[in-house]
């Protein structure tokens, strides 16, 4: 019997540094697949996962521990790897294939999971990098081959970012109504996911994109990846200036930050009948005068990551047409702690991708 030795970078205390540890994996059984990880993207959610929860506003924090997440936690949910071992029942993937792993696993049995929305399962989530070990490791066990999408000739570091940044951006864009060339869409927050949103929207829609981010480097990158305009939300009279420049015609706003200030900017920017999609998990509380819903007839909706089919579709889309490419910041996996610090301090443009 051949055992794989996995090296993981895991934290043993909420908020603590990641430490390298070893773990023996028994041979794959049934539909299990073993990957040798080659690339793993770093998501802003990892900052919150390490802290142990999300800011729910009013001083309240959600708690991963109370929801059943156990230490140590090996994060990382944007995983590309090579298949190195398959269980006896695996048919659809073979050894040597390069695949991206779908990380948002649910219980697989409830009504939500059965309709294909495992990422929205409310019963027993088994997300890679939260409840089960993720990609900050060199070897990883996947429970079933159906969660693996072959990437063919796609650049592996880029395909890794599809598993969260990509499908999160695609999932939010899919909620937008049909848009014409005179319509504007505000993209608030141009980190890894927001920048992917700018790139995907410009590749799939005629609407003009207004990128909004306090960081001049991110605004510049957004302009280079399909945005027509870019603004600093911290400038004096931001709301008035942005609205006026867009002729009051912002049909939709996607809030990739999800903070109190960004969501309030989003609802105030959209025109009457406009749509606001809240995606980011920065945290806080949403407040709006109730009559505004009726007077502006706006719609506010949320969007959380994406489904397995979104990942398959995004891989197929990237294989069909060249998508504008967000900047990647490649680093060795051993520098995972420094990379997390840089992400917390806003020193990352685009997406960090770690390589073991
Ligand atoms: Zn993520
Ligand atoms: Zn379920």
XYZ file of C-alpha atoms and ligand atoms in Angstrom:
358
model
C 0.000 0.000 0.000
C 1.309 3.380 -1.024
C 0.800 6.279 1.352
C 1.097 9.894 0.246
C 2.767 12.278 2.622
C 1.050 15.657 2.479
C 2.773 18.800 3.672
C 0.250 21.408 4.698
C 0.457 25.009 5.843
C -2.202 25.140 8.548
C -3.113 27.300 11.525
C -3.608 25.693 14.938
C -5.148 28.698 16.684
C -7.714 31.193 15.339
C -5.809 34.224 14.079
C -2.458 32.415 14.361
C 0.338 32.045 11.818
C 0.298 29.144 9.369
C 2.758 26.377 10.196
C 4.028 23.547 8.059
C 2.830 20.118 9.141
C 2.876 16.589 7.765
C 0.023 14.228 7.293
C -0.125 10.690 5.820
C -2.882 9.987 3.288
C -4.157 6.409 2.950
C -4.543 5.099 -0.623
C -7.536 6.520 -2.527
C -10.722 4.417 -2.382
C -13.994 4.523 -4.368
C -14.312 7.770 -6.306
C -11.467 9.540 -4.474
C -8.695 11.298 -6.370
C -5.285 12.472 -5.122
C -3.834 15.677 -6.555
C -0.287 16.940 -6.516
C -1.001 20.642 -6.090
C 0.852 22.903 -8.493
C -0.939 26.219 -7.887
C -3.248 27.674 -5.234
C -4.737 31.163 -5.351
C -5.103 33.267 -2.200
C -8.517 34.765 -1.522
C -9.459 37.628 0.777
C -11.856 35.235 2.548
C -8.769 33.469 3.897
C -8.139 36.524 6.077
C -11.602 36.093 7.643
C -11.356 32.305 7.838
C -8.092 32.582 9.807
C -9.711 35.158 12.107
C -12.461 32.596 12.709
C -15.463 34.462 11.353
C -17.060 37.359 9.560
C -18.153 40.775 10.879
C -21.956 40.641 10.853
C -22.392 44.264 11.915
C -23.388 45.827 15.230
C -20.357 44.271 16.928
C -21.478 40.713 16.107
C -19.113 38.128 14.604
C -20.059 34.895 12.889
C -18.046 31.997 14.303
C -16.624 29.182 12.219
C -15.919 27.287 15.435
C -19.569 27.459 16.526
C -20.567 26.259 13.055
C -18.411 23.143 13.560
C -15.080 24.010 11.900
C -12.248 22.245 13.729
C -8.553 23.172 14.108
C -6.075 22.822 12.528
C -7.421 24.482 9.367
C -5.589 24.179 6.039
C -6.944 27.018 3.904
C -6.733 27.497 0.131
C -9.706 27.052 -2.197
C -8.334 28.004 -5.640
C -6.588 24.769 -6.460
C -5.017 23.408 -9.616
C -3.080 20.178 -9.559
C -2.040 17.082 -11.412
C -3.936 13.848 -10.807
C -1.438 11.406 -9.266
C -3.762 8.658 -8.008
C -7.358 7.585 -8.622
C -9.653 5.313 -6.624
C -10.898 2.058 -8.233
C -14.308 3.553 -9.214
C -12.998 6.743 -10.874
C -13.874 6.952 -14.588
C -13.830 10.559 -15.732
C -10.300 11.641 -14.859
C -6.999 9.867 -15.270
C -3.505 10.069 -13.829
C -1.470 12.904 -15.349
C -4.466 15.184 -16.057
C -4.299 18.809 -14.948
C -7.480 19.842 -13.185
C -9.030 22.697 -11.243
C -10.929 21.591 -8.125
C -14.438 22.862 -7.317
C -14.167 23.771 -3.619
C -17.744 24.635 -2.520
C -19.048 21.217 -1.497
C -22.350 20.756 0.310
C -23.996 17.700 1.847
C -24.855 16.458 -1.655
C -28.284 15.220 -0.547
C -30.535 18.172 0.390
C -32.924 19.887 -2.055
C -30.488 22.766 -2.665
C -27.574 20.394 -3.427
C -29.691 18.152 -5.653
C -30.612 21.141 -7.868
C -26.870 21.758 -8.384
C -26.297 24.557 -5.869
C -23.968 22.758 -3.466
C -22.339 26.109 -2.674
C -25.610 27.235 -1.067
C -26.167 24.064 0.998
C -27.383 24.942 4.483
C -27.049 21.425 5.918
C -23.434 20.277 6.106
C -20.887 22.266 4.114
C -17.653 20.458 3.233
C -15.809 23.382 1.613
C -12.181 22.787 0.689
C -9.992 25.099 2.737
C -12.554 25.543 5.544
C -14.212 22.335 6.792
C -11.888 19.986 4.905
C -8.189 20.533 4.081
C -7.550 22.896 1.178
C -4.801 23.870 -1.200
C -2.087 25.365 1.012
C -0.406 21.982 0.732
C 1.503 19.886 -1.767
C -0.873 16.920 -1.909
C -4.660 16.906 -1.565
C -7.387 14.288 -1.494
C -10.617 15.060 -3.379
C -13.716 13.082 -2.356
C -15.136 12.544 -5.861
C -13.862 12.997 -9.417
C -16.952 15.021 -10.376
C -15.531 18.034 -8.509
C -12.564 18.168 -10.889
C -12.612 20.089 -14.178
C -9.776 19.352 -16.653
C -8.090 22.608 -17.719
C -6.519 21.405 -20.975
C -4.026 23.960 -22.233
C -5.147 26.833 -19.957
C -2.426 28.472 -17.899
C -2.679 26.645 -14.541
C -2.106 29.704 -12.293
C -4.963 31.495 -14.047
C -7.281 28.476 -14.028
C -6.729 28.206 -10.249
C -8.284 31.654 -9.751
C -11.440 30.480 -11.557
C -12.466 28.311 -8.560
C -13.345 31.327 -6.409
C -12.525 34.728 -7.940
C -13.676 33.575 -11.385
C -16.976 31.913 -10.517
C -17.785 34.566 -7.890
C -17.403 37.269 -10.528
C -19.287 35.197 -13.125
C -22.092 34.407 -10.643
C -22.564 38.135 -9.872
C -22.444 39.183 -13.551
C -25.071 36.559 -14.387
C -27.502 38.365 -12.094
C -27.315 41.557 -14.203
C -30.182 42.417 -16.591
C -29.613 42.768 -20.354
C -27.497 45.905 -20.850
C -26.896 48.215 -23.806
C -23.901 50.279 -24.871
C -25.240 53.408 -23.094
C -25.643 51.667 -19.739
C -23.014 51.879 -17.039
C -22.171 49.204 -14.484
C -20.275 50.249 -11.364
C -17.756 47.730 -10.082
C -16.948 48.671 -6.503
C -13.701 47.154 -5.211
C -11.061 46.049 -7.709
C -9.149 43.408 -5.753
C -8.785 39.921 -7.241
C -12.521 39.201 -7.557
C -13.534 42.729 -8.593
C -10.769 42.855 -11.195
C -11.947 39.493 -12.555
C -15.451 41.011 -12.674
C -14.169 43.941 -14.740
C -12.388 41.556 -17.130
C -15.335 39.128 -17.533
C -17.931 41.880 -17.879
C -15.938 43.663 -20.543
C -15.602 40.360 -22.431
C -19.311 39.493 -22.263
C -21.265 42.801 -22.286
C -21.549 46.057 -24.214
C -22.155 48.125 -21.073
C -19.548 50.648 -19.953
C -17.696 49.795 -16.763
C -16.985 52.284 -13.977
C -14.305 50.936 -11.638
C -14.317 52.314 -8.099
C -11.365 51.673 -5.773
C -9.275 53.828 -3.413
C -5.990 52.356 -4.702
C -4.612 54.161 -7.795
C -2.729 51.005 -8.912
C -5.972 49.001 -8.893
C -7.833 51.765 -10.766
C -5.101 51.787 -13.399
C -5.215 47.984 -13.721
C -9.039 48.129 -14.059
C -8.746 50.665 -16.891
C -6.245 48.369 -18.601
C -8.658 45.407 -18.280
C -11.821 46.885 -19.742
C -13.128 49.700 -17.488
C -14.026 52.987 -19.254
C -13.804 55.138 -16.143
C -12.209 54.791 -12.726
C -12.805 56.754 -9.527
C -11.529 56.998 -5.975
C -14.531 56.589 -3.624
C -12.686 58.702 -1.059
C -12.548 61.863 -3.188
C -14.683 64.861 -2.242
C -18.211 64.630 -3.721
C -17.534 61.079 -5.010
C -21.212 60.165 -5.390
C -22.116 63.360 -7.237
C -19.048 63.308 -9.497
C -19.433 59.645 -10.490
C -23.201 59.988 -11.120
C -22.735 63.117 -13.202
C -19.900 61.646 -15.290
C -22.116 58.632 -16.040
C -25.072 60.889 -16.970
C -27.138 59.366 -14.133
C -27.270 56.123 -16.106
C -25.723 53.505 -13.829
C -28.014 50.514 -14.405
C -26.323 48.256 -11.879
C -23.615 48.209 -9.247
C -21.725 45.173 -8.046
C -20.271 45.629 -4.580
C -17.226 43.370 -4.375
C -16.274 44.884 -0.998
C -19.452 44.367 1.025
C -18.713 47.072 3.593
C -21.172 49.625 4.984
C -19.649 52.454 2.928
C -19.440 50.492 -0.331
C -23.004 49.148 -0.155
C -24.331 52.613 0.606
C -22.395 54.040 -2.351
C -23.823 51.255 -4.558
C -27.496 51.926 -3.725
C -27.015 55.674 -4.160
C -25.200 55.323 -7.485
C -27.760 53.194 -9.341
C -30.494 54.901 -11.327
C -34.181 54.269 -10.667
C -35.052 50.576 -11.311
C -31.339 49.813 -10.894
C -29.884 46.610 -9.468
C -27.345 46.276 -6.653
C -25.501 42.962 -6.214
C -23.693 42.504 -2.908
C -20.810 40.037 -3.200
C -18.002 41.076 -0.828
C -17.816 39.804 2.746
C -15.927 42.676 4.349
C -18.729 42.944 6.874
C -20.909 45.375 8.737
C -24.545 46.291 8.541
C -26.668 47.580 5.684
C -28.877 50.586 6.402
C -31.158 52.419 4.009
C -34.233 54.621 4.444
C -37.175 52.298 3.656
C -39.001 54.732 1.310
C -35.946 54.580 -1.006
C -36.882 51.026 -2.065
C -40.223 52.233 -3.404
C -39.187 55.690 -4.614
C -36.231 54.375 -6.625
C -37.760 50.929 -7.318
C -34.332 49.398 -6.915
C -33.502 45.735 -6.406
C -30.841 44.570 -3.981
C -29.607 41.014 -4.215
C -26.720 38.925 -2.948
C -24.412 36.534 -4.757
C -22.192 33.911 -3.120
C -19.393 32.186 -5.081
C -20.818 30.000 -7.881
C -21.869 26.468 -8.771
C -19.930 23.544 -10.219
C -21.568 24.300 -13.580
C -20.302 27.898 -13.408
C -16.766 26.529 -13.052
C -17.243 24.177 -16.034
C -18.680 27.063 -18.050
C -15.889 29.461 -17.154
C -13.208 26.926 -18.114
C -15.014 26.378 -21.448
C -15.347 30.162 -21.999
C -11.629 30.688 -21.352
C -10.830 27.892 -23.807
C -13.089 29.458 -26.497
C -12.018 33.076 -26.212
C -9.092 34.918 -24.744
C -10.372 36.708 -21.647
C -8.728 39.906 -20.438
C -6.171 38.731 -17.915
C -6.018 40.080 -14.386
C -2.527 40.515 -12.932
C -1.165 37.484 -11.063
C 1.318 37.760 -8.226
C 3.127 34.393 -8.102
C 4.889 33.447 -4.884
C 6.354 30.328 -3.276
C 3.911 28.526 -0.962
C 6.442 28.768 1.881
C 5.852 32.543 1.945
C 2.122 32.092 2.635
C 2.205 34.093 5.895
C 3.855 37.134 4.261
C 1.370 36.910 1.395
C -1.564 36.970 3.850
C -0.052 40.039 5.554
C 0.317 41.784 2.214
C -3.300 40.980 1.376
C -4.506 42.381 4.727
C -2.494 45.548 4.160
C -3.724 46.094 0.596
C -0.291 45.505 -0.927
C -1.532 43.054 -3.585
C -2.669 44.001 -7.106
C -4.675 41.215 -8.775
C -4.402 37.704 -7.334
C -1.661 35.983 -5.340
C -1.043 32.441 -6.603
C 1.130 30.210 -4.422
C 3.249 27.365 -5.757
C 4.550 24.549 -3.511
Zn -12.454 32.798 -2.173
Zn -26.917 20.119 0.873
